[in-house]
Structures are given as structure tokens and as C-alpha cells.
Coordinates of C-alpha atoms (C1' of nucleotides) in Angstrom, one line a residue:
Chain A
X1 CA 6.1 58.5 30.3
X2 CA 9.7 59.4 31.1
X3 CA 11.7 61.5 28.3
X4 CA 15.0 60.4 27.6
X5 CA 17.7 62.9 26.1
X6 CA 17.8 63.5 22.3
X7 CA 19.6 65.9 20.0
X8 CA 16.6 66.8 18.8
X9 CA 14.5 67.9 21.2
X10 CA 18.0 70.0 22.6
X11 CA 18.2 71.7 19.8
X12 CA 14.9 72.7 19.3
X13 CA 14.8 73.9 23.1
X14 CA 17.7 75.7 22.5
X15 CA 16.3 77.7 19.1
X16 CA 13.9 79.0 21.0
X17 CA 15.2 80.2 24.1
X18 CA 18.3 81.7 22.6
X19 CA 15.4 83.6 19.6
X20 CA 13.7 86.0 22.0
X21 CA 10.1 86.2 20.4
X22 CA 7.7 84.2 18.9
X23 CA 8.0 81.2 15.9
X24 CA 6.3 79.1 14.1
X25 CA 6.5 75.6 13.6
X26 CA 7.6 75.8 10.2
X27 CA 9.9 78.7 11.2
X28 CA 11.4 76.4 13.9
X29 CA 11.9 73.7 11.3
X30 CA 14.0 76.3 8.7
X31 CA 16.2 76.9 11.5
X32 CA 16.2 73.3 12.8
X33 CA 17.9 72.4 9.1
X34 CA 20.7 74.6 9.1
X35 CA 21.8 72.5 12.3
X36 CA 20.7 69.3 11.3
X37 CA 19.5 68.6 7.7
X38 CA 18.0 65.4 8.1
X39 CA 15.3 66.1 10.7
X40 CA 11.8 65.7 9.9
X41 CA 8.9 67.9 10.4
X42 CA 7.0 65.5 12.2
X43 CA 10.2 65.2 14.7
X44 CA 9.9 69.3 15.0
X45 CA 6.0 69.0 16.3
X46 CA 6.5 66.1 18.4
X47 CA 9.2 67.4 20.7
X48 CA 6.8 70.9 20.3
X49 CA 4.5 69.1 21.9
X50 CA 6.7 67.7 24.6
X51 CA 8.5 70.8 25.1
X52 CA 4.9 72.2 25.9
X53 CA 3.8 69.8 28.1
X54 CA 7.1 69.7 30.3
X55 CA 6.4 73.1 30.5
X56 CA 9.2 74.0 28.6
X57 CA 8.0 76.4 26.1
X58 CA 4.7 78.2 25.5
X59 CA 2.4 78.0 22.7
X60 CA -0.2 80.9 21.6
X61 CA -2.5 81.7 19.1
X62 CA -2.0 84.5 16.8
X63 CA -4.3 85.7 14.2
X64 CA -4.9 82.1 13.5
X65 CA -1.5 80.6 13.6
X66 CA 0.4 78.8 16.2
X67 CA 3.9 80.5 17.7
X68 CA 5.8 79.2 20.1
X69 CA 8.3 80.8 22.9
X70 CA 11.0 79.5 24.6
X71 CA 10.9 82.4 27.5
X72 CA 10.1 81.2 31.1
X73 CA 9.5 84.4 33.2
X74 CA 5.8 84.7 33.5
X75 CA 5.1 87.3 31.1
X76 CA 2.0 88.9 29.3
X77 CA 1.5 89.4 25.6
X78 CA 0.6 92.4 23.6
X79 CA -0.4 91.8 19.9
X80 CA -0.9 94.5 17.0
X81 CA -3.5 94.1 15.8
X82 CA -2.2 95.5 12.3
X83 CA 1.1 94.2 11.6
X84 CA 0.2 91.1 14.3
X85 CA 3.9 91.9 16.0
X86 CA 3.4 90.6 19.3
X87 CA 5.4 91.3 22.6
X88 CA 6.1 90.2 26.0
X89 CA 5.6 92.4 28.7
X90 CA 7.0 91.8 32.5
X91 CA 4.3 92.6 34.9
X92 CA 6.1 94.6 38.1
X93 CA 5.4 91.6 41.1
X94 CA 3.0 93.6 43.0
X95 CA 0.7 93.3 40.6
X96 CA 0.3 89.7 40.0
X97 CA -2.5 89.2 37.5
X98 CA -3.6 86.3 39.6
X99 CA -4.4 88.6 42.5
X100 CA -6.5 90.7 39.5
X101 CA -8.8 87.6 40.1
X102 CA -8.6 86.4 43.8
X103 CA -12.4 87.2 43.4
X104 CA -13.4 84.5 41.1
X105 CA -15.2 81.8 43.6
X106 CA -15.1 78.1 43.1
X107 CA -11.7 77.9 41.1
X108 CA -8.4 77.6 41.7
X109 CA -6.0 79.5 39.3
X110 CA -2.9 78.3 39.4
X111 CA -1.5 81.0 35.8
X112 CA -3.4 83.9 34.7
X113 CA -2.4 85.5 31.6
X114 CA -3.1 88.8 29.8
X115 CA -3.5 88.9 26.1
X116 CA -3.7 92.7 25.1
X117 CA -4.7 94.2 21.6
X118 CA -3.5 97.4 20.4
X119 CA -1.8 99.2 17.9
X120 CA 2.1 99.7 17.5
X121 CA 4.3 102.1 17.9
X122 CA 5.3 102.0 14.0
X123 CA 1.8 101.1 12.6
X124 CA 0.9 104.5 14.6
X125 CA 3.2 106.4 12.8
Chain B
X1 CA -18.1 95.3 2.5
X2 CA -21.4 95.9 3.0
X3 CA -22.9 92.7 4.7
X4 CA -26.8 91.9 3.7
X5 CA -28.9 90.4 6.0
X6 CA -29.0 86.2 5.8
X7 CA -31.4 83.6 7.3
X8 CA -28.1 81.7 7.5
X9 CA -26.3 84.4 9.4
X10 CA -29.2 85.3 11.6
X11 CA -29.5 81.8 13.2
X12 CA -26.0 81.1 14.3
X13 CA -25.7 84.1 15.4
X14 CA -29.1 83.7 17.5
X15 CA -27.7 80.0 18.3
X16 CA -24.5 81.2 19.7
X17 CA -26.0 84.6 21.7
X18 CA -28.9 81.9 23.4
X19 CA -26.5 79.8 24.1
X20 CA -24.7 81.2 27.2
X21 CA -21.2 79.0 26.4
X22 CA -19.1 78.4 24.2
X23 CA -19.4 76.0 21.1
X24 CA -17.1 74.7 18.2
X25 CA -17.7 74.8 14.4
X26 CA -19.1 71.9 14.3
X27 CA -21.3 71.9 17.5
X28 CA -23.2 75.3 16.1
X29 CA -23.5 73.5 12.7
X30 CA -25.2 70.5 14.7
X31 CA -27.7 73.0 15.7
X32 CA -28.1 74.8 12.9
X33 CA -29.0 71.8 11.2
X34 CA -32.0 71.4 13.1
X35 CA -33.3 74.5 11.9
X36 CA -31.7 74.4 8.4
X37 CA -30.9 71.3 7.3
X38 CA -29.7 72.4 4.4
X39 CA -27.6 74.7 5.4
X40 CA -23.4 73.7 4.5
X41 CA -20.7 73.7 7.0
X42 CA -19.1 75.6 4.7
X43 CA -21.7 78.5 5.4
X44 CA -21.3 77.9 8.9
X45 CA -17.3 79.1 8.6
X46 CA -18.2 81.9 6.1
X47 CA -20.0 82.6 8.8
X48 CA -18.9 82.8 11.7
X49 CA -15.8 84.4 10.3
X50 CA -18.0 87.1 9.5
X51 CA -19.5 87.6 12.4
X52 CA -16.3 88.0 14.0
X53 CA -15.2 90.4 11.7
X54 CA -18.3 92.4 13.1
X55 CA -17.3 91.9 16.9
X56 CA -20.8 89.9 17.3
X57 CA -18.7 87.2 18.4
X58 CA -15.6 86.1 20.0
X59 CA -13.6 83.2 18.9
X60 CA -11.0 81.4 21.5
X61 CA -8.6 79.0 21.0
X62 CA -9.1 76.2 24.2
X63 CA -6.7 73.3 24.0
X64 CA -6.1 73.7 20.4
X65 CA -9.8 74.2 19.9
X66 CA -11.7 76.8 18.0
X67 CA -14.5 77.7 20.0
X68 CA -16.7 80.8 19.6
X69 CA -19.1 82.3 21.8
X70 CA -21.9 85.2 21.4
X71 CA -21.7 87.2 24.9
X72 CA -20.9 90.5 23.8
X73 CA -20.7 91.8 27.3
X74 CA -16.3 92.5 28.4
X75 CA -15.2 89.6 30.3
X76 CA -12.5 87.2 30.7
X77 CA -12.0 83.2 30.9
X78 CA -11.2 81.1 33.3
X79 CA -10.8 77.4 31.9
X80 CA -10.3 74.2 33.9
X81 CA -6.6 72.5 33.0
X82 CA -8.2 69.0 33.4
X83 CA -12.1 68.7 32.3
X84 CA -11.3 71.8 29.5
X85 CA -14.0 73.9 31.2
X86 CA -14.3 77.6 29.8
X87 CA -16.4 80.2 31.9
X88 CA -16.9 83.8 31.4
X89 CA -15.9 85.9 34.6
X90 CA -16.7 89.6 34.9
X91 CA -14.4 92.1 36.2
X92 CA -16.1 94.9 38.5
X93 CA -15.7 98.1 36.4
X94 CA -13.0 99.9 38.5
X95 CA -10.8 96.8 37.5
X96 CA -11.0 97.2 34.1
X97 CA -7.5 95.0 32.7
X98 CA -6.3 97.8 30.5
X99 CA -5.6 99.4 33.4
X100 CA -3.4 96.8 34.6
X101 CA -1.4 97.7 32.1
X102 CA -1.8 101.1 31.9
X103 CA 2.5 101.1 32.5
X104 CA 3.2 99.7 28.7
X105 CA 5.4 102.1 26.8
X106 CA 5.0 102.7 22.8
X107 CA 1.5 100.2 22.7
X108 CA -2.1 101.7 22.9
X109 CA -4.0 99.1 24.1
X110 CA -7.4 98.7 22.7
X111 CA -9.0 95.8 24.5
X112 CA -7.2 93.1 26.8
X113 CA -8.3 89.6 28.2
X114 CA -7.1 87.9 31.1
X115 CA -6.9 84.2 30.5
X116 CA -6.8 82.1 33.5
X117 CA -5.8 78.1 34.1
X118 CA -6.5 76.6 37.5
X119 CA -8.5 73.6 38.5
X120 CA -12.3 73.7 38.8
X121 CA -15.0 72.9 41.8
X122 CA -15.9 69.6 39.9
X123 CA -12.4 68.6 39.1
X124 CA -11.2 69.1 43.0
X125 CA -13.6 67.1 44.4
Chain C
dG1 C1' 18.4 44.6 25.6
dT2 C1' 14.2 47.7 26.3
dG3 C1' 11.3 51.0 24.6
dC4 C1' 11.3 56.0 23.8
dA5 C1' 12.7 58.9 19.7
dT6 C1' 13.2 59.5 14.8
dG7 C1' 12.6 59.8 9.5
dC8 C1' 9.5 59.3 6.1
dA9 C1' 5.2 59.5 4.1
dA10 C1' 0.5 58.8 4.2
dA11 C1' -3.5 60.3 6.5
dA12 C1' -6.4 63.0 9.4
dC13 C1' -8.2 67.3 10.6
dC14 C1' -10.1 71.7 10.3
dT15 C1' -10.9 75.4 7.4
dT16 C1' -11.0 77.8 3.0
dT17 C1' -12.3 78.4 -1.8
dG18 C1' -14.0 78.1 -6.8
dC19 C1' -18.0 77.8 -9.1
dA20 C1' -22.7 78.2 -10.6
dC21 C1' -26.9 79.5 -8.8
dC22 C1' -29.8 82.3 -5.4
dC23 C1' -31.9 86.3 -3.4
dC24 C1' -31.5 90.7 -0.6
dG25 C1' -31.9 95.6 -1.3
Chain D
dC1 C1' -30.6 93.9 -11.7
dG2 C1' -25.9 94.1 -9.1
dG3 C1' -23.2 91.9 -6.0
dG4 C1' -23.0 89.7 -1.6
dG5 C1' -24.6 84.9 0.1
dT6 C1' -25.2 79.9 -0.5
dG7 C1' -24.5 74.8 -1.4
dC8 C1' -21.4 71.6 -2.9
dA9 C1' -17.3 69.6 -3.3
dA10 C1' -12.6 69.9 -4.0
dA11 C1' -8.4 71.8 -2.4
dG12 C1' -5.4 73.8 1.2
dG13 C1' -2.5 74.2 5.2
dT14 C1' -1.3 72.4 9.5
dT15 C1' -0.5 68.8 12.5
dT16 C1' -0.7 63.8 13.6
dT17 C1' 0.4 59.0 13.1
dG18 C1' 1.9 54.1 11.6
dC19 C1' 5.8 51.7 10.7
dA20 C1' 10.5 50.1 10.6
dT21 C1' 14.8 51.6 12.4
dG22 C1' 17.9 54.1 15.6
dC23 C1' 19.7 55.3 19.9
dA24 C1' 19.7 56.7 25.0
dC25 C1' 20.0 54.5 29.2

DNA sequence: GTGCATGCAAAACCTTTGCACCCCG
DNA sequence: CGGGGTGCAAAGGTTTTGCATGCAC
């Protein structure tokens, strides 16, 4: 199916790649209405879902509830396990989490990612 | 909380550490109806939430799925982009993840798991 | 004009919860 | 016996979807 261009979806995109960090969907949408007041919810999770599959944004899984990122440099995530803050993290390109896993026979990955659990600076304090 | 022992509790967990996979809600309350036919789905969340709580199980969110499994041993996932295959892997010891990112400032990282997407044996063929 | 995208609202889905009763410790 | 555990069913929150209309191309 071919996408055509709508306001929308643009302005979506652009929430969250200009908000570096992590959203929900009804986060998205609050923001979403101060731009356009007459978009729907429904309109918010469709293009979501577009947005994800054009590899556009990334979705994750925190604690239960879905975030979304508009970042594109392949990145890692650290989570507090406390306050649930989570964080991207740049790995240096020598060490390629893929390469971490150039042992695994009989499957071909193509994006490895790191999901690490910890505790915070401030919930250490 | 103190948690007392349950017939309930006691089979999924024995369902879901037998079964070397991983299963969905409603998958380990198909088996546990075999056993317990009276047993409510309800129970099966209360759960399995519990059990989670206790690290006796892990849950993991594949394609928008809840799906738990009962290995207990560290290990990571690899899971097929097209068929939605999930298999453990197991890292040799001396490449334990959290040493990968042994180079994160202000985060003490407790445990980390490298998810990976690629394209199985079966789906290559 | 064609057909993807939208707004709206209903519906589907998965999971949680309130309540009365049960049973482990 | 006290209080966590259960079955049942209703409620909750999130996400999806059908439909008529709107708009990009």
C-alpha cells in the first residue's frame, strides 16, 4: 500500500522527533491538540502504526505501557526500574551488539537491541 | 506480602517451566484447564502477575503480545520478524551483556537483555 | 476521479477488580 | 481463625474498526 502525504501523520512525525524521549499515545495526542484540535484519537494510533511500520518511529514496552520514539540512530535503552525513567544510550560502533551475537546459528539478525534494568542516578540518592 | 502456597499457582507455574517456550495468557489457561477446569482466567492473570513479581517467570511483549515463559536460566531472545518465532539464546559467561555496557555513566545496571530481529532457518528457505 | 486518510463513535481486546466464599498456615 | 487466594462477572483502559466524508495525487 503506498502512503500518501497528510498533515496528520507530519505532525505526529514531527512531535516526536523534535521531543527527545519516550511518549505515549495519549501523550502524543495532548500534544497533537494544541496543533490541531479536531484530530481524533483513532487518527493518532493509525499513523502510530504507520509511522512504525515505515520504520519511522520505534515502539517499546515499559512497565506495561506502550511509548513511542521518534529517534533513528540505533540506540539501546536503559529503564529504572523505580521511577520507570528510561534512556537511550549510543553504543561506541565497535561494539555492535549484533557482533555480541554472531554466534547464534541458523538466524539471521538483521537489529539487535539491549534493554537494560537498573536503578537511577536520583532514585539512588 | 507473604504469598501461600496454591494448587492454582503451582500448576502454571509447572505448565510454563515444562514447557520449554513461550505461551500467552490464554494458551497457559488452555492448559490449565485440562487440569483444573475450574479454574478462572481471572486466576490465571492474578497469577501469573504474581509469579512475575517473584522472578519465577519472565513476561515479553512479542508483536504486541504478552507472552511469558518459565526458564529461569539468563538468556536472551532472538525472534523471527516474519513467522513471530521467539527462542532463548545463551550467552557464554565471559559475554555477560552488562558488560557491554559496563561504559554507562550515572545507571547501575542490574540485569540487561539483548533482543534480536532477523529472519529464521524456516522462513529463509 | 480514485482510493488512501480522517473524524466519530461503537466495538473489540486484554487485563484488572470488587465481592462473597474458600482454605492455607 | 486471619488474611491471602479463588471464581465469577462486571468494569477498565487501550487500541482497533466500520462508515461516510475529505483530500492528496
Amino acid at each position: 500500500m503506498k502512503h500518501r502525504f497528510s498533515h496528520q501523520r507530519a505532525l505526529i512525525r514531527k512531535i516526536l522527533t523534535d521531543y527527545k524521549g519516550h511518549l505515549s499515545a495519549e501523550e502524543i495526542y495532548e500534544r497533537v491538540l494544541k496543533h490541531e484540535p479536531s484530530m481524533s484519537l483513532g487518527t493518532v494510533y493509525r499513523n502510530l502504526h504507520v509511522l512504525e511500520g515505515m520504520g519511522e518511529i520505534r515502539k517499546l514496552m515499559v512497565k506495561e505501557k506502550a511509548l513511542y520514539e521518534g529517534e533513528r540512530k540505533p540506540h539501546h535503552h536503559i529503564i529504572c526500574t523505580r521511577c520507570g525513567m528510561v534512556k537511550n544510550v549510543y553504543k561506541p560502533a565497535h561494539l555492535k551488539c549484533e557482533k555480541c551475537l554472531s554466534w547464534v546459528h541458523d538466524f539471521t539478525v538483521e537489529e539487535a537491541f539491549i534493554t537494560a534494568y537498573g536503578v537511577c542516578k536520583q532514585c539512588k540518592k
